[in-house]
Short mmCIF file of C-alpha atoms in Angstrom, two decimals:
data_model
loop_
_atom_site.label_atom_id
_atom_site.label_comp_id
_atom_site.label_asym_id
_atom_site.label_seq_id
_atom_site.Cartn_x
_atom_site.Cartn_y
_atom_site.Cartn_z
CA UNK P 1 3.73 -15.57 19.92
CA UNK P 2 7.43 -15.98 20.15
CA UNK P 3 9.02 -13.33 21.73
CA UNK P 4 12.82 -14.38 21.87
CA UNK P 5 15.61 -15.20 22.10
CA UNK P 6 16.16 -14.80 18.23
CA UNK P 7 19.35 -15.19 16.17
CA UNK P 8 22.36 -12.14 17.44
CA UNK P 9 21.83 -8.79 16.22
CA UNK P 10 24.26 -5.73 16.38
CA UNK P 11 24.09 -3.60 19.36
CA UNK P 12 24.71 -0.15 17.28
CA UNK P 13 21.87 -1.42 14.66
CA UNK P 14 19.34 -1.76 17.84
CA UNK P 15 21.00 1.85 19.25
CA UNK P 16 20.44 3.75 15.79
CA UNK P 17 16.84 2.60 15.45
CA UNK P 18 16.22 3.36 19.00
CA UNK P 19 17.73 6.80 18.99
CA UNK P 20 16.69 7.81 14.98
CA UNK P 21 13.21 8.82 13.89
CA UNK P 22 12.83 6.40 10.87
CA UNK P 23 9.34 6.54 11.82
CA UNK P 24 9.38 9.89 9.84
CA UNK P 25 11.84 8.74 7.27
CA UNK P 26 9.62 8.14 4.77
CA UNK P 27 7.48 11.24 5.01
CA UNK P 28 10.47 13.55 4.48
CA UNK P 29 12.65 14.45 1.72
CA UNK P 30 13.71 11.44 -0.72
CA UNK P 31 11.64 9.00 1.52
CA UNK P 32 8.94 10.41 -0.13
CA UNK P 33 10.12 9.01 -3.65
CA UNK P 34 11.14 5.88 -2.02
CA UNK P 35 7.38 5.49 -0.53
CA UNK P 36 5.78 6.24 -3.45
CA UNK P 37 7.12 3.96 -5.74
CA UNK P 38 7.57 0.84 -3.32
CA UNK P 39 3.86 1.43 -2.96
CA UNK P 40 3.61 1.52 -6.97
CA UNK P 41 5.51 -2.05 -7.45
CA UNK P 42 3.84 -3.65 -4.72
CA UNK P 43 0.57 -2.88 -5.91
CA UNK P 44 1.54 -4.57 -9.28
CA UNK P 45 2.14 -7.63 -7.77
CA UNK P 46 -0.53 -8.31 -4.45
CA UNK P 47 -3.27 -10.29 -4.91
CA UNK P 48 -6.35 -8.06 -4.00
CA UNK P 49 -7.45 -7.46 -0.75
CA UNK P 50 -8.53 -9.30 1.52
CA UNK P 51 -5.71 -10.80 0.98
CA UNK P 52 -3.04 -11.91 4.26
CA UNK P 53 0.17 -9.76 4.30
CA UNK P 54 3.14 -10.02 6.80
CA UNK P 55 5.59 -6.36 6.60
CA UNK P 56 8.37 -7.82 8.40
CA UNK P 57 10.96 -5.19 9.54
CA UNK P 58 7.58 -2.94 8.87
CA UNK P 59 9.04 -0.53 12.01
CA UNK P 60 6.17 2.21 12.99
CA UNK P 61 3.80 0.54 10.32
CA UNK P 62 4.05 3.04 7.14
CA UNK P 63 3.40 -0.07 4.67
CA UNK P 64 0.94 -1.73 6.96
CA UNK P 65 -1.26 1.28 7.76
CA UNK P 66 -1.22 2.16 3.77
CA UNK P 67 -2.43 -1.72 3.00
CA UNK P 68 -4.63 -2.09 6.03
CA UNK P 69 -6.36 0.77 4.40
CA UNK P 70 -6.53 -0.87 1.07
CA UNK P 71 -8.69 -3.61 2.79
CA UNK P 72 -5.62 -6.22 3.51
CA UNK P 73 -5.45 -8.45 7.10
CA UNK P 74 -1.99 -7.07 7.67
CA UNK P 75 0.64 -8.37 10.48
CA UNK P 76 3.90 -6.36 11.23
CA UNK P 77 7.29 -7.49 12.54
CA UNK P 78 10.00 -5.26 13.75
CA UNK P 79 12.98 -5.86 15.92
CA UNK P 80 12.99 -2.87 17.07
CA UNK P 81 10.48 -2.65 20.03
CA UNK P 82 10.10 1.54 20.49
CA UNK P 83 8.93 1.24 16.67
CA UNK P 84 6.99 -1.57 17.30
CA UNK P 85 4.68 0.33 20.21
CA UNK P 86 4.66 3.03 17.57
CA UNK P 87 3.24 1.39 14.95
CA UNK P 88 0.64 -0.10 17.71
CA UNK P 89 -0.39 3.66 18.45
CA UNK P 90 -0.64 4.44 15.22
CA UNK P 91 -3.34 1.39 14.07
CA UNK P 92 -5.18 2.38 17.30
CA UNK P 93 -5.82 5.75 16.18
CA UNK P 94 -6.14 4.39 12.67
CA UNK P 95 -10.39 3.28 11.55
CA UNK P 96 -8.62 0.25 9.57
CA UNK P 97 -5.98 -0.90 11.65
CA UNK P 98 -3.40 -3.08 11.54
CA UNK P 99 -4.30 -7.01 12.74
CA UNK P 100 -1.29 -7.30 15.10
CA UNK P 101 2.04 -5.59 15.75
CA UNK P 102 4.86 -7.75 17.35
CA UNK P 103 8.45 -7.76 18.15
CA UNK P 104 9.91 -10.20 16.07
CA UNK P 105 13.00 -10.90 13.70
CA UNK P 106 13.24 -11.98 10.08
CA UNK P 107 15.20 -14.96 10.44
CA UNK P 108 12.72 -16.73 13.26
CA UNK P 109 9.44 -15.97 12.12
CA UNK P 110 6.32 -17.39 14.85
CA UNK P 111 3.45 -17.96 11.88
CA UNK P 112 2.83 -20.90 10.54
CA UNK P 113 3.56 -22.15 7.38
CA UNK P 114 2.23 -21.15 4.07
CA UNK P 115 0.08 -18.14 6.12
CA UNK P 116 0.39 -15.60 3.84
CA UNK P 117 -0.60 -14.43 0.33
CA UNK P 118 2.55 -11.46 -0.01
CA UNK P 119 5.58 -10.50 2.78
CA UNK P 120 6.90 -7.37 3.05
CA UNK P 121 11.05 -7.43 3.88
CA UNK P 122 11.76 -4.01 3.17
CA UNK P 123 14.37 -3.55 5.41
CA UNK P 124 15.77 -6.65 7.56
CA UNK P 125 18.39 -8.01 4.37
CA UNK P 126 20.12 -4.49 4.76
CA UNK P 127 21.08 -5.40 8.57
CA UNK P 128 21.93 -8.86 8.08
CA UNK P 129 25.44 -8.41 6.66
CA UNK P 130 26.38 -12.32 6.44
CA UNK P 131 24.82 -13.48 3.63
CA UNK P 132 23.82 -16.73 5.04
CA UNK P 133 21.86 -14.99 7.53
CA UNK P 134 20.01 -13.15 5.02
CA UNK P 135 19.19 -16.61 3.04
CA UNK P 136 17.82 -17.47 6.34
CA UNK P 137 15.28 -14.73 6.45
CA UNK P 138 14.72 -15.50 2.53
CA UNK P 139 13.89 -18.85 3.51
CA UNK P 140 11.61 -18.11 6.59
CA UNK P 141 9.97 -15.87 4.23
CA UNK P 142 9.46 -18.91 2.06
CA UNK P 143 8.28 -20.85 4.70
CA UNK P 144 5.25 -18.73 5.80
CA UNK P 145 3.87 -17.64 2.21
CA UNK P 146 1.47 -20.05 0.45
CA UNK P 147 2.10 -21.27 -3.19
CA UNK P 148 1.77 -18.62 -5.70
CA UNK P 149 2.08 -16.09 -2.70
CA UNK P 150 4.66 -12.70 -3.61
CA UNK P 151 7.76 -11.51 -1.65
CA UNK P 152 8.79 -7.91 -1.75
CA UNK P 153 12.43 -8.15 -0.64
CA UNK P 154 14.22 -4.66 -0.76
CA UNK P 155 18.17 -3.54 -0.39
CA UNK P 156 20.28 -0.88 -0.44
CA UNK P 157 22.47 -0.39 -3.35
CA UNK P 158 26.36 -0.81 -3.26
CA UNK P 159 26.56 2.61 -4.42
CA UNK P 160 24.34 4.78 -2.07
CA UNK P 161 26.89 6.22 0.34
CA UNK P 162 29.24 6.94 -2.96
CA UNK P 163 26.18 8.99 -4.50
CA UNK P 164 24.87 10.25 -1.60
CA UNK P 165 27.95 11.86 -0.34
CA UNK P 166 28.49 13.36 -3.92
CA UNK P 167 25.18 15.38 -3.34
CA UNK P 168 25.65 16.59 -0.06
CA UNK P 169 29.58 16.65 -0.11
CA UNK P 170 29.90 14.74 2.95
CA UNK P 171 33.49 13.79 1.18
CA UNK P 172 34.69 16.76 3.37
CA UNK P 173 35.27 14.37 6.08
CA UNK P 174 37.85 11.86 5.62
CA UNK P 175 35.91 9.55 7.86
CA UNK P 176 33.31 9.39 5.47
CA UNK P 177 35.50 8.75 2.32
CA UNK P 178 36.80 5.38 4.21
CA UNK P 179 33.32 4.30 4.83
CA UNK P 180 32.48 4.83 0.93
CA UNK P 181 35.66 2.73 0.14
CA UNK P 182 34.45 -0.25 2.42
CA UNK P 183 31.00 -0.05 1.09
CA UNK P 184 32.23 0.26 -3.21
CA UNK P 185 34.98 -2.71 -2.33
CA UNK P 186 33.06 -5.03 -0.13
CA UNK P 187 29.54 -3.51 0.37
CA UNK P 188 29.99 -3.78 4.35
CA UNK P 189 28.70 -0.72 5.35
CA UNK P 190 30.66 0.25 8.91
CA UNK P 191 29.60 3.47 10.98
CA UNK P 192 32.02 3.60 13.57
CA UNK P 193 31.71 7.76 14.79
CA UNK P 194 28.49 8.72 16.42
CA UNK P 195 27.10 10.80 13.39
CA UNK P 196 23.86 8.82 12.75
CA UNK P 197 23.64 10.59 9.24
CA UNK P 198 26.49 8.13 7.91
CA UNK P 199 23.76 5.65 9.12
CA UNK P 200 24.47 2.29 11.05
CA UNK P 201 26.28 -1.11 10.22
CA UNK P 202 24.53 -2.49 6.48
CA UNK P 203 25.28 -4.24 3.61
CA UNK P 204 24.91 -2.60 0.66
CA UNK P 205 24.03 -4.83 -2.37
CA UNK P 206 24.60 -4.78 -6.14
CA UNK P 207 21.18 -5.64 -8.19
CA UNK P 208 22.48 -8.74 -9.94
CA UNK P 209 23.46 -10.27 -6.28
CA UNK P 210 19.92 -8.98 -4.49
CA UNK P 211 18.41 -11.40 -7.85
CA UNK P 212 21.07 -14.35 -7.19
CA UNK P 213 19.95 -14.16 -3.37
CA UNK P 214 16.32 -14.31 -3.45
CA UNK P 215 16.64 -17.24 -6.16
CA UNK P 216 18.96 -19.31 -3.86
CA UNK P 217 15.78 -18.10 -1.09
CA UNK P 218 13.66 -20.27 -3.27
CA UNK P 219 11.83 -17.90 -5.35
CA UNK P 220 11.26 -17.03 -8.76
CA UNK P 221 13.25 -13.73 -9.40
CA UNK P 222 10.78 -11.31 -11.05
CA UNK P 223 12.39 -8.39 -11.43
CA UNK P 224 15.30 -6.22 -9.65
CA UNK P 225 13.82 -2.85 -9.76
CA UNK P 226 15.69 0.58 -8.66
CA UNK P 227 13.28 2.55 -6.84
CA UNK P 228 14.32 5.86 -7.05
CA UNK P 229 15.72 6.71 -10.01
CA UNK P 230 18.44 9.66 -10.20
CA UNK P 231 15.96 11.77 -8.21
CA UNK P 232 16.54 11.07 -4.90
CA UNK P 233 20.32 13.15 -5.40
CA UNK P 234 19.12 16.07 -6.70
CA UNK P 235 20.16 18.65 -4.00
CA UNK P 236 16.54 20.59 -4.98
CA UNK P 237 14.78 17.68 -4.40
CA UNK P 238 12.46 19.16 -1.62
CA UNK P 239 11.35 22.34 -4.57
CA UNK P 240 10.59 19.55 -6.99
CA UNK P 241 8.87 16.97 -4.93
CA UNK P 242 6.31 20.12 -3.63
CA UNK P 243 5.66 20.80 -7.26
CA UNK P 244 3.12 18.88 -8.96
CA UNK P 245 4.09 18.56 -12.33
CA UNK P 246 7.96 18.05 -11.14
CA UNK P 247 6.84 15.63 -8.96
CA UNK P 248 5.07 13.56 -11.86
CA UNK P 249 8.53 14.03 -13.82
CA UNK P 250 10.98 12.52 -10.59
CA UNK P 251 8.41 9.32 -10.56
CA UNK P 252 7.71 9.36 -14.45
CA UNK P 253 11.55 8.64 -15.03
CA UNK P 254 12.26 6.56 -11.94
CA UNK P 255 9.75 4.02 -13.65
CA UNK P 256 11.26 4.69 -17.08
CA UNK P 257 14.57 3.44 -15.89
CA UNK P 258 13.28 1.12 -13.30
CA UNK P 259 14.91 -2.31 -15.16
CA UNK P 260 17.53 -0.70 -17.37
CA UNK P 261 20.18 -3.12 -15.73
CA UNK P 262 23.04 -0.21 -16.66
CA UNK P 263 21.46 2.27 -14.77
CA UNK P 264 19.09 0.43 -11.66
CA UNK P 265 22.32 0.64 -9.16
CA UNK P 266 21.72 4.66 -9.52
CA UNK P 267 18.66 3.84 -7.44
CA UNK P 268 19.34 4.32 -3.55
CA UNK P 269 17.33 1.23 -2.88
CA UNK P 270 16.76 -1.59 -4.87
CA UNK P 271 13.35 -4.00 -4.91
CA UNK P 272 12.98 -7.50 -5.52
CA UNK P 273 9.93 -9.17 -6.37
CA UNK P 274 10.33 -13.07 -6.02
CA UNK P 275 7.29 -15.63 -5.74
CA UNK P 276 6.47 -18.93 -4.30
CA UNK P 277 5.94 -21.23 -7.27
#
């Protein structure tokens, strides 16, 4: 397997996943929405098992464990190495576990073509913030899926930060409003003070562009979906998520308002679904 050089990639990107537990992102607070519903979509759209996946940016192996489980062949890619050996200890402690775990990047993929029946890039288009670099990984993406094989390519929306520091009034700091401006202007997402919880250099995309990109990528465009819904701002989030029947009301209008194209941006993260015709 190819284990470098690959294409640059930011120092502080490498130095927030090194230092931040986004291993337990997804298990905590909104994350939880998030999870849940990627899983949801996804599951619409694979082929059934035993069908070959690649999660590439799949970091300690939340996706991978959850489809290796299902009965898929699974293979995860992550730049980051210290999430890489994670996701390795996890499978090996795992009774379905993941087929391999490598340190790898998006754009510079080391399968062969047309391997795989659905890819996983739920993460790697946030850090690319040139967009021909993220048509690269579009197109490597391309490259290793068969015909008729499904890509699950998610982003962050342009308006995240701008929502997110509504519900936890992080406009207190003016350091934070100038980030939001960047973001809402050009969608370059810039972290320059050492508070991790303004996260680390991104692009932030609006839904109609995340569609225009995966089409120049090569793929059909299926749908733009936002994830989350309104939910994921509700400052009693973590009361309602450990309720049942609020629970079933945070996901039951997330997928109500899903594809309403006036409202998907509301959606901390956005999915697209695009095949291989």
């Amino acid at each position: 397997m190819n284990e470098g050089p690959w294409p640059e990639f930011a120092k502080e990107i490498a130095r927030y996943y090194q230092e931040v537990a986004e291993e337990g992102r997804l298990a905590a607070g909104p994350g939880q929405l998030e999870f849940a519903r990627t899983k949801e979509i996804v599951l619409r759209y694979l082929p059934p098992p035993p069908a070959t996946i690649l999660d590439v940016g799949g970091a300690a192996g939340a996706y991978a464990l959850w489809l290796a489980e299902g009965g898929y062949r699974v293979h995860l890619i992550d730049r980051a190495p210290r999430l890489v050996e994670e996701a390795r200890r996890r499978s090996g402690k795992s009774r379905n576990r993941i087929g391999t775990c490598q340190v790898g990047d998006a754009r510079d993929l080391s399968f062969n073509d047309g391997v795989a029946d659905g890819v996983l890039l739920l993460g790697p288009l946030y850090h690319l913030t040139d967009v021909a670099e993220r048509l690269r990984a579009l197109r490597e993406v391309y490259r290793v899926l068969r015909s008729g094989g499904v890509m699950f390519a998610a982003a962050i929306s342009r308006y995240a930060s701008a929502l997110d520091g509504v519900a936890r009034n992080l406009f207190a700091d003016p350091t934070f409003a100038a980030i939001v401006q960047q973001d809402l202007e050009k969608g370059q997402h810039r972290n320059e003070t050492d508070n991790w919880d303004y996260f680390t250099t991104a692009y932030f995309h609006r839904p109609d562009e995340l569609q225009g990109e995966v089409v120049s990528g090569g793929f059909q465009c299926q749908a733009v979906f936002g994830l989350e819904g309104p939910g994921w701002i509700l400052s009693d989030f973590a009361e309602r998520w450990a309720d049942t029947r609020k629970r079933q009301d945070l996901l039951r209008v997330a997928r109500a308002l899903e594809r309403e194209v006036s409202i998907v941006g509301l959606s901390a993260h956005l999915l697209a679904v695009g095949t291989k015709e």
